[in-house]
Amino acid sequence: QRVIVTYQSFIRTYGRTSGHKDRIIESQLRIAKAHEKLNSEREALAAYRAAVDEFKRSRDEKSAPYAAEAQFQLVERQFAAA
C-alpha cells in the first residue's frame, strides 16, 4: 500500500513535466503490479490503462517498454476472460 502512495505522489508532483514521462508511465505500471499483489484487480486494470493512455498522449520513446507491458497485461486479461 505504501508503494502505491509513493508512486501516486510522484505522479502528482512530476506528472506535468515532459522530462519525466517515462518515469510517470513506469510508475503507473508499478502501481498496477502493486494492486495485483493486493488482489485489487479493478485498480490494477485502471493503472494499466492509465499507463497506456499516458503513452498515447506523450509518445515518449523511452516509455514504450512500460506501455507495451501494460498493454500486454490488458490483452492477456481479455484472452483469459474469453
XYZ file of C-alpha atoms in Angstrom, residues 40-82:
43
model
C -7.179 -5.463 -6.385
C -7.897 -6.356 -9.997
C -10.064 -3.331 -10.792
C -7.411 -0.906 -9.570
C -4.694 -2.836 -11.415
C -6.630 -2.609 -14.666
C -7.159 1.116 -14.174
C -3.429 1.656 -13.639
C -2.515 -0.450 -16.684
C -4.954 1.622 -18.757
C -3.515 4.832 -17.326
C -0.016 3.765 -18.404
C -1.182 3.024 -21.946
C -3.237 6.226 -22.164
C -0.349 8.367 -20.934
C 1.926 6.804 -23.535
C -0.606 7.532 -26.274
C -0.664 11.171 -25.191
C 3.084 11.608 -24.796
C 4.531 9.263 -27.452
C 7.733 9.275 -25.421
C 10.042 6.617 -26.883
C 11.667 5.835 -23.536
C 8.215 4.948 -22.217
C 7.457 2.352 -24.877
C 8.609 -0.724 -22.897
C 6.426 0.208 -19.922
C 3.410 0.929 -22.085
C 3.944 -2.292 -24.021
C 3.997 -4.325 -20.830
C 0.844 -2.597 -19.605
C -0.890 -3.238 -22.928
C 0.203 -6.875 -22.816
C -1.324 -7.276 -19.354
C -4.609 -5.793 -20.562
C -4.746 -8.042 -23.625
C -3.797 -11.111 -21.604
C -6.759 -10.487 -19.323
C -9.090 -10.178 -22.311
C -7.961 -13.572 -23.595
C -8.243 -15.141 -20.158
C -11.817 -13.868 -19.849
C -12.810 -15.241 -23.278
